C-alpha cells in the first residue's frame, strides 16, 4: 500500500492505494500535528496488518488532483477507482449505494437501508458507514438522520457539516 499526505481545500488528507485503486482517504485537519499524521498511518497499519507500506506521494498525485478538482468545482464528482480491501457483503452493498448519492444530496439512514433492500437494518447501515475508510470517495457524509439533523461521522460531525456545506456551494456554482 502506497500512502501520502496532501494539502486540499479541506486541509490535509492522507491517501492510500494499492495498484488496483484507492483504499483509504483520511481527513487530517487544517494544521495537523505530527501525532495526528502518525495516528492516521498507525490506523492504516492496524487496518491492514499484512500489508507492506511505502510513503510515495508522487504515486498518488492523480488521486489528489481528482479530489482537488472536485473540491474546486472543476469536476462534478469524486469517483476514483477504489480497492476495498475488506468488508462484509452487506457493508460493500451499503458502500456501493452510497456512491450513487450525488453531491449536494442527502439520504437518511432509513432510506439508505431501504435502498440496499434491508429496511430494518438501519443500525447495520450506520455501522457500515462508520467502517468506511474512504472519506468523500464513498460519501457517507451524505447520510443524515430521518429529520435531517447531522450525527455520526467517522471524522466527527463538524467534518460532516463542512463537507455538506462545501458540496452545497459546489452545486450552486454549477
JSON list of C-alpha atoms in Angstrom, two decimals:
[
{"chain": "A", "resi": 1, "resn": "UNK", "atom": "CA", "xyz": [0.00, 0.00, 0.00]},
{"chain": "A", "resi": 2, "resn": "UNK", "atom": "CA", "xyz": [1.36, 3.37, -1.03]},
{"chain": "A", "resi": 3, "resn": "UNK", "atom": "CA", "xyz": [0.34, 6.40, 1.02]},
{"chain": "A", "resi": 4, "resn": "UNK", "atom": "CA", "xyz": [0.94, 10.12, 1.17]},
{"chain": "A", "resi": 5, "resn": "UNK", "atom": "CA", "xyz": [-0.34, 13.37, 2.65]},
{"chain": "A", "resi": 6, "resn": "UNK", "atom": "CA", "xyz": [-1.80, 16.16, 0.52]},
{"chain": "A", "resi": 7, "resn": "UNK", "atom": "CA", "xyz": [-2.99, 19.73, 1.07]},
{"chain": "A", "resi": 8, "resn": "UNK", "atom": "CA", "xyz": [-6.55, 20.34, -0.11]},
{"chain": "A", "resi": 9, "resn": "UNK", "atom": "CA", "xyz": [-9.22, 22.99, 0.38]},
{"chain": "A", "resi": 10, "resn": "UNK", "atom": "CA", "xyz": [-10.36, 20.92, 3.36]},
{"chain": "A", "resi": 11, "resn": "UNK", "atom": "CA", "xyz": [-6.90, 20.74, 4.90]},
{"chain": "A", "resi": 12, "resn": "UNK", "atom": "CA", "xyz": [-4.55, 17.80, 4.87]},
{"chain": "A", "resi": 13, "resn": "UNK", "atom": "CA", "xyz": [-5.77, 14.39, 3.72]},
{"chain": "A", "resi": 14, "resn": "UNK", "atom": "CA", "xyz": [-3.99, 11.07, 3.71]},
{"chain": "A", "resi": 15, "resn": "UNK", "atom": "CA", "xyz": [-4.48, 8.99, 0.59]},
{"chain": "A", "resi": 16, "resn": "UNK", "atom": "CA", "xyz": [-3.53, 5.32, 0.38]},
{"chain": "A", "resi": 17, "resn": "UNK", "atom": "CA", "xyz": [-3.79, 3.00, -2.59]},
{"chain": "A", "resi": 18, "resn": "UNK", "atom": "CA", "xyz": [-2.95, -0.41, -3.93]},
{"chain": "A", "resi": 19, "resn": "UNK", "atom": "CA", "xyz": [-2.21, -0.95, -7.62]},
{"chain": "A", "resi": 20, "resn": "UNK", "atom": "CA", "xyz": [-5.97, -1.60, -8.06]},
{"chain": "A", "resi": 21, "resn": "UNK", "atom": "CA", "xyz": [-7.19, 1.68, -6.56]},
{"chain": "A", "resi": 22, "resn": "UNK", "atom": "CA", "xyz": [-7.65, 3.97, -3.59]},
{"chain": "A", "resi": 23, "resn": "UNK", "atom": "CA", "xyz": [-8.09, 2.02, -0.34]},
{"chain": "A", "resi": 24, "resn": "UNK", "atom": "CA", "xyz": [-8.12, 4.85, 2.22]},
{"chain": "A", "resi": 25, "resn": "UNK", "atom": "CA", "xyz": [-8.82, 8.56, 2.32]},
{"chain": "A", "resi": 26, "resn": "UNK", "atom": "CA", "xyz": [-8.45, 10.05, 5.78]},
{"chain": "A", "resi": 27, "resn": "UNK", "atom": "CA", "xyz": [-9.19, 13.61, 6.88]},
{"chain": "A", "resi": 28, "resn": "UNK", "atom": "CA", "xyz": [-6.35, 15.03, 8.99]},
{"chain": "A", "resi": 29, "resn": "UNK", "atom": "CA", "xyz": [-7.36, 18.67, 9.58]},
{"chain": "A", "resi": 30, "resn": "UNK", "atom": "CA", "xyz": [-6.16, 22.15, 8.65]},
{"chain": "A", "resi": 31, "resn": "UNK", "atom": "CA", "xyz": [-2.84, 22.05, 10.50]},
{"chain": "A", "resi": 32, "resn": "UNK", "atom": "CA", "xyz": [-2.44, 18.52, 11.78]},
{"chain": "A", "resi": 33, "resn": "UNK", "atom": "CA", "xyz": [0.21, 17.80, 14.36]},
{"chain": "A", "resi": 34, "resn": "UNK", "atom": "CA", "xyz": [2.80, 15.11, 13.72]},
{"chain": "A", "resi": 35, "resn": "UNK", "atom": "CA", "xyz": [0.89, 12.95, 16.22]},
{"chain": "A", "resi": 36, "resn": "UNK", "atom": "CA", "xyz": [-2.31, 13.20, 14.16]},
{"chain": "A", "resi": 37, "resn": "UNK", "atom": "CA", "xyz": [-0.46, 12.27, 10.97]},
{"chain": "A", "resi": 38, "resn": "UNK", "atom": "CA", "xyz": [1.28, 9.37, 12.71]},
{"chain": "A", "resi": 39, "resn": "UNK", "atom": "CA", "xyz": [-2.10, 8.26, 14.07]},
{"chain": "A", "resi": 40, "resn": "UNK", "atom": "CA", "xyz": [-3.56, 8.10, 10.56]},
{"chain": "A", "resi": 41, "resn": "UNK", "atom": "CA", "xyz": [-0.63, 5.94, 9.42]},
{"chain": "A", "resi": 42, "resn": "UNK", "atom": "CA", "xyz": [-0.97, 3.74, 12.52]},
{"chain": "A", "resi": 43, "resn": "UNK", "atom": "CA", "xyz": [-4.67, 3.25, 11.77]},
{"chain": "A", "resi": 44, "resn": "UNK", "atom": "CA", "xyz": [-3.78, 2.16, 8.25]},
{"chain": "A", "resi": 45, "resn": "UNK", "atom": "CA", "xyz": [-1.24, -0.35, 9.62]},
{"chain": "A", "resi": 46, "resn": "UNK", "atom": "CA", "xyz": [-3.79, -1.63, 12.11]},
{"chain": "A", "resi": 47, "resn": "UNK", "atom": "CA", "xyz": [-6.49, -1.96, 9.48]},
{"chain": "A", "resi": 48, "resn": "UNK", "atom": "CA", "xyz": [-4.22, -3.83, 7.05]},
{"chain": "A", "resi": 49, "resn": "UNK", "atom": "CA", "xyz": [-1.66, -5.65, 9.23]},
{"chain": "A", "resi": 50, "resn": "UNK", "atom": "CA", "xyz": [-0.48, -8.00, 6.45]},
{"chain": "A", "resi": 51, "resn": "UNK", "atom": "CA", "xyz": [0.35, -5.19, 4.02]},
{"chain": "A", "resi": 52, "resn": "UNK", "atom": "CA", "xyz": [3.67, -3.50, 3.40]},
{"chain": "A", "resi": 53, "resn": "UNK", "atom": "CA", "xyz": [3.63, 0.30, 3.24]},
{"chain": "A", "resi": 54, "resn": "UNK", "atom": "CA", "xyz": [5.57, 2.88, 1.25]},
{"chain": "A", "resi": 55, "resn": "UNK", "atom": "CA", "xyz": [5.21, 6.63, 1.60]},
{"chain": "A", "resi": 56, "resn": "UNK", "atom": "CA", "xyz": [5.28, 7.70, -2.05]},
{"chain": "A", "resi": 57, "resn": "UNK", "atom": "CA", "xyz": [3.05, 10.77, -2.53]},
{"chain": "A", "resi": 58, "resn": "UNK", "atom": "CA", "xyz": [4.04, 11.12, -6.19]},
{"chain": "A", "resi": 59, "resn": "UNK", "atom": "CA", "xyz": [2.40, 7.77, -6.93]},
{"chain": "A", "resi": 60, "resn": "UNK", "atom": "CA", "xyz": [-0.90, 9.13, -5.58]},
{"chain": "A", "resi": 61, "resn": "UNK", "atom": "CA", "xyz": [-0.85, 12.55, -7.24]},
{"chain": "A", "resi": 62, "resn": "UNK", "atom": "CA", "xyz": [-3.55, 11.63, -9.77]},
{"chain": "A", "resi": 63, "resn": "UNK", "atom": "CA", "xyz": [-5.97, 10.82, -6.92]},
{"chain": "A", "resi": 64, "resn": "UNK", "atom": "CA", "xyz": [-5.07, 14.07, -5.16]},
{"chain": "A", "resi": 65, "resn": "UNK", "atom": "CA", "xyz": [-5.60, 16.02, -8.39]},
{"chain": "A", "resi": 66, "resn": "UNK", "atom": "CA", "xyz": [-9.06, 14.41, -8.85]},
{"chain": "A", "resi": 67, "resn": "UNK", "atom": "CA", "xyz": [-10.01, 15.30, -5.27]},
{"chain": "A", "resi": 68, "resn": "UNK", "atom": "CA", "xyz": [-8.83, 18.90, -5.60]},
{"chain": "A", "resi": 69, "resn": "UNK", "atom": "CA", "xyz": [-10.67, 19.26, -8.93]},
{"chain": "A", "resi": 70, "resn": "UNK", "atom": "CA", "xyz": [-13.88, 18.12, -7.24]},
{"chain": "A", "resi": 71, "resn": "UNK", "atom": "CA", "xyz": [-13.38, 20.41, -4.25]},
{"chain": "A", "resi": 72, "resn": "UNK", "atom": "CA", "xyz": [-12.77, 23.36, -6.60]},
{"chain": "A", "resi": 73, "resn": "UNK", "atom": "CA", "xyz": [-15.92, 22.53, -8.63]},
{"chain": "A", "resi": 74, "resn": "UNK", "atom": "CA", "xyz": [-13.85, 21.72, -11.73]},
{"chain": "A", "resi": 75, "resn": "UNK", "atom": "CA", "xyz": [-15.30, 18.18, -11.62]},
{"chain": "A", "resi": 76, "resn": "UNK", "atom": "CA", "xyz": [-18.89, 17.12, -10.93]},
{"chain": "A", "resi": 77, "resn": "UNK", "atom": "CA", "xyz": [-17.91, 14.30, -8.59]},
{"chain": "A", "resi": 78, "resn": "UNK", "atom": "CA", "xyz": [-15.04, 12.46, -6.99]},
{"chain": "A", "resi": 79, "resn": "UNK", "atom": "CA", "xyz": [-15.30, 8.85, -8.15]},
{"chain": "A", "resi": 80, "resn": "UNK", "atom": "CA", "xyz": [-11.78, 7.41, -8.16]},
{"chain": "A", "resi": 81, "resn": "UNK", "atom": "CA", "xyz": [-11.05, 3.76, -8.82]},
{"chain": "A", "resi": 82, "resn": "UNK", "atom": "CA", "xyz": [-11.26, 2.14, -5.38]},
{"chain": "A", "resi": 83, "resn": "UNK", "atom": "CA", "xyz": [-9.88, -1.07, -3.93]},
{"chain": "A", "resi": 84, "resn": "UNK", "atom": "CA", "xyz": [-12.00, -2.08, -0.97]},
{"chain": "A", "resi": 85, "resn": "UNK", "atom": "CA", "xyz": [-9.72, -4.47, 0.84]},
{"chain": "A", "resi": 86, "resn": "UNK", "atom": "CA", "xyz": [-12.21, -5.65, 3.43]},
{"chain": "A", "resi": 87, "resn": "UNK", "atom": "CA", "xyz": [-15.85, -5.53, 4.39]},
{"chain": "A", "resi": 88, "resn": "UNK", "atom": "CA", "xyz": [-18.80, -7.85, 4.56]},
{"chain": "A", "resi": 89, "resn": "UNK", "atom": "CA", "xyz": [-21.12, -8.32, 1.62]},
{"chain": "A", "resi": 90, "resn": "UNK", "atom": "CA", "xyz": [-23.65, -6.06, 3.36]},
{"chain": "A", "resi": 91, "resn": "UNK", "atom": "CA", "xyz": [-21.04, -3.33, 4.00]},
{"chain": "A", "resi": 92, "resn": "UNK", "atom": "CA", "xyz": [-19.98, -3.45, 0.37]},
{"chain": "A", "resi": 93, "resn": "UNK", "atom": "CA", "xyz": [-23.62, -3.11, -0.71]},
{"chain": "A", "resi": 94, "resn": "UNK", "atom": "CA", "xyz": [-24.03, -0.07, 1.55]},
{"chain": "A", "resi": 95, "resn": "UNK", "atom": "CA", "xyz": [-20.80, 1.48, 0.25]},
{"chain": "A", "resi": 96, "resn": "UNK", "atom": "CA", "xyz": [-21.81, 0.89, -3.38]},
{"chain": "A", "resi": 97, "resn": "UNK", "atom": "CA", "xyz": [-25.19, 2.51, -2.73]},
{"chain": "A", "resi": 98, "resn": "UNK", "atom": "CA", "xyz": [-23.51, 5.48, -1.04]},
{"chain": "A", "resi": 99, "resn": "UNK", "atom": "CA", "xyz": [-21.61, 6.12, -4.25]},
{"chain": "A", "resi": 100, "resn": "UNK", "atom": "CA", "xyz": [-24.92, 6.71, -6.06]},
{"chain": "A", "resi": 101, "resn": "UNK", "atom": "CA", "xyz": [-25.83, 9.70, -3.87]},
{"chain": "A", "resi": 102, "resn": "UNK", "atom": "CA", "xyz": [-24.97, 12.85, -5.82]},
{"chain": "A", "resi": 103, "resn": "UNK", "atom": "CA", "xyz": [-23.03, 15.77, -4.34]},
{"chain": "A", "resi": 104, "resn": "UNK", "atom": "CA", "xyz": [-25.41, 18.17, -2.63]},
{"chain": "A", "resi": 105, "resn": "UNK", "atom": "CA", "xyz": [-27.97, 15.43, -1.90]},
{"chain": "A", "resi": 106, "resn": "UNK", "atom": "CA", "xyz": [-28.56, 13.65, 1.38]},
{"chain": "A", "resi": 107, "resn": "UNK", "atom": "CA", "xyz": [-30.30, 10.44, 2.34]},
{"chain": "A", "resi": 108, "resn": "UNK", "atom": "CA", "xyz": [-31.46, 9.26, 5.74]},
{"chain": "A", "resi": 109, "resn": "UNK", "atom": "CA", "xyz": [-30.08, 6.08, 7.30]},
{"chain": "A", "resi": 110, "resn": "UNK", "atom": "CA", "xyz": [-33.61, 4.65, 6.99]},
{"chain": "A", "resi": 111, "resn": "UNK", "atom": "CA", "xyz": [-33.76, 5.49, 3.26]},
{"chain": "A", "resi": 112, "resn": "UNK", "atom": "CA", "xyz": [-30.31, 4.00, 2.74]},
{"chain": "A", "resi": 113, "resn": "UNK", "atom": "CA", "xyz": [-31.35, 0.78, 4.50]},
{"chain": "A", "resi": 114, "resn": "UNK", "atom": "CA", "xyz": [-34.37, 0.58, 2.19]},
{"chain": "A", "resi": 115, "resn": "UNK", "atom": "CA", "xyz": [-32.22, 1.17, -0.89]},
{"chain": "A", "resi": 116, "resn": "UNK", "atom": "CA", "xyz": [-29.97, -1.77, -0.02]},
{"chain": "A", "resi": 117, "resn": "UNK", "atom": "CA", "xyz": [-33.07, -3.94, 0.42]},
{"chain": "A", "resi": 118, "resn": "UNK", "atom": "CA", "xyz": [-32.85, -4.23, 4.20]},
{"chain": "A", "resi": 119, "resn": "UNK", "atom": "CA", "xyz": [-35.32, -1.64, 5.57]},
{"chain": "A", "resi": 120, "resn": "UNK", "atom": "CA", "xyz": [-34.98, -2.87, 9.16]},
{"chain": "A", "resi": 121, "resn": "UNK", "atom": "CA", "xyz": [-31.16, -2.77, 9.12]},
{"chain": "A", "resi": 122, "resn": "UNK", "atom": "CA", "xyz": [-30.81, 0.92, 9.97]},
{"chain": "A", "resi": 123, "resn": "UNK", "atom": "CA", "xyz": [-28.21, 0.31, 12.71]},
{"chain": "A", "resi": 124, "resn": "UNK", "atom": "CA", "xyz": [-26.24, -2.03, 10.46]},
{"chain": "A", "resi": 125, "resn": "UNK", "atom": "CA", "xyz": [-26.25, 0.68, 7.77]},
{"chain": "A", "resi": 126, "resn": "UNK", "atom": "CA", "xyz": [-24.92, 3.20, 10.30]},
{"chain": "A", "resi": 127, "resn": "UNK", "atom": "CA", "xyz": [-22.24, 0.71, 11.32]},
{"chain": "A", "resi": 128, "resn": "UNK", "atom": "CA", "xyz": [-21.22, 0.18, 7.69]},
{"chain": "A", "resi": 129, "resn": "UNK", "atom": "CA", "xyz": [-20.90, 3.94, 7.30]},
{"chain": "A", "resi": 130, "resn": "UNK", "atom": "CA", "xyz": [-18.68, 4.07, 10.39]},
{"chain": "A", "resi": 131, "resn": "UNK", "atom": "CA", "xyz": [-16.38, 1.40, 8.92]},
{"chain": "A", "resi": 132, "resn": "UNK", "atom": "CA", "xyz": [-15.87, 3.29, 5.65]},
{"chain": "A", "resi": 133, "resn": "UNK", "atom": "CA", "xyz": [-12.16, 4.03, 5.11]},
{"chain": "A", "resi": 134, "resn": "UNK", "atom": "CA", "xyz": [-12.73, 6.17, 2.02]},
{"chain": "A", "resi": 135, "resn": "UNK", "atom": "CA", "xyz": [-13.98, 9.57, 3.14]},
{"chain": "A", "resi": 136, "resn": "UNK", "atom": "CA", "xyz": [-15.51, 11.59, 0.29]},
{"chain": "A", "resi": 137, "resn": "UNK", "atom": "CA", "xyz": [-14.92, 8.81, -2.29]},
{"chain": "A", "resi": 138, "resn": "UNK", "atom": "CA", "xyz": [-17.57, 6.71, -0.56]},
{"chain": "A", "resi": 139, "resn": "UNK", "atom": "CA", "xyz": [-19.67, 9.64, 0.66]},
{"chain": "A", "resi": 140, "resn": "UNK", "atom": "CA", "xyz": [-21.13, 8.50, 3.96]},
{"chain": "A", "resi": 141, "resn": "UNK", "atom": "CA", "xyz": [-21.18, 12.18, 4.98]},
{"chain": "A", "resi": 142, "resn": "UNK", "atom": "CA", "xyz": [-24.30, 12.45, 2.79]},
{"chain": "A", "resi": 143, "resn": "UNK", "atom": "CA", "xyz": [-26.29, 10.25, 5.20]},
{"chain": "A", "resi": 144, "resn": "UNK", "atom": "CA", "xyz": [-28.29, 12.07, 7.88]},
{"chain": "A", "resi": 145, "resn": "UNK", "atom": "CA", "xyz": [-30.96, 11.35, 10.47]},
{"chain": "A", "resi": 146, "resn": "UNK", "atom": "CA", "xyz": [-34.58, 11.00, 9.35]},
{"chain": "A", "resi": 147, "resn": "UNK", "atom": "CA", "xyz": [-35.25, 14.60, 10.50]},
{"chain": "A", "resi": 148, "resn": "UNK", "atom": "CA", "xyz": [-32.28, 15.91, 8.50]},
{"chain": "A", "resi": 149, "resn": "UNK", "atom": "CA", "xyz": [-30.05, 16.50, 11.52]},
{"chain": "A", "resi": 150, "resn": "UNK", "atom": "CA", "xyz": [-26.39, 15.55, 11.44]},
{"chain": "A", "resi": 151, "resn": "UNK", "atom": "CA", "xyz": [-24.96, 12.80, 13.57]},
{"chain": "A", "resi": 152, "resn": "UNK", "atom": "CA", "xyz": [-22.41, 10.08, 13.45]},
{"chain": "A", "resi": 153, "resn": "UNK", "atom": "CA", "xyz": [-19.45, 10.54, 11.18]},
{"chain": "A", "resi": 154, "resn": "UNK", "atom": "CA", "xyz": [-16.13, 8.75, 11.48]},
{"chain": "A", "resi": 155, "resn": "UNK", "atom": "CA", "xyz": [-14.27, 12.08, 11.32]},
{"chain": "A", "resi": 156, "resn": "UNK", "atom": "CA", "xyz": [-16.74, 14.00, 13.52]},
{"chain": "A", "resi": 157, "resn": "UNK", "atom": "CA", "xyz": [-19.96, 15.90, 12.91]},
{"chain": "A", "resi": 158, "resn": "UNK", "atom": "CA", "xyz": [-18.10, 19.14, 12.20]},
{"chain": "A", "resi": 159, "resn": "UNK", "atom": "CA", "xyz": [-16.33, 17.49, 9.25]},
{"chain": "A", "resi": 160, "resn": "UNK", "atom": "CA", "xyz": [-19.67, 16.17, 8.03]},
{"chain": "A", "resi": 161, "resn": "UNK", "atom": "CA", "xyz": [-21.14, 19.68, 8.18]},
{"chain": "A", "resi": 162, "resn": "UNK", "atom": "CA", "xyz": [-18.13, 21.15, 6.35]},
{"chain": "A", "resi": 163, "resn": "UNK", "atom": "CA", "xyz": [-18.35, 18.57, 3.57]},
{"chain": "A", "resi": 164, "resn": "UNK", "atom": "CA", "xyz": [-22.09, 19.03, 3.11]},
{"chain": "A", "resi": 165, "resn": "UNK", "atom": "CA", "xyz": [-21.71, 22.84, 3.11]},
{"chain": "A", "resi": 166, "resn": "UNK", "atom": "CA", "xyz": [-18.91, 22.63, 0.57]},
{"chain": "A", "resi": 167, "resn": "UNK", "atom": "CA", "xyz": [-20.95, 20.36, -1.69]},
{"chain": "A", "resi": 168, "resn": "UNK", "atom": "CA", "xyz": [-23.97, 22.68, -1.42]},
{"chain": "A", "resi": 169, "resn": "UNK", "atom": "CA", "xyz": [-21.75, 25.56, -2.58]},
{"chain": "A", "resi": 170, "resn": "UNK", "atom": "CA", "xyz": [-20.36, 23.47, -5.44]},
{"chain": "A", "resi": 171, "resn": "UNK", "atom": "CA", "xyz": [-23.85, 22.55, -6.63]},
{"chain": "A", "resi": 172, "resn": "UNK", "atom": "CA", "xyz": [-24.97, 26.21, -6.50]},
{"chain": "A", "resi": 173, "resn": "UNK", "atom": "CA", "xyz": [-21.94, 27.23, -8.64]},
{"chain": "A", "resi": 174, "resn": "UNK", "atom": "CA", "xyz": [-22.58, 24.53, -11.23]}
]
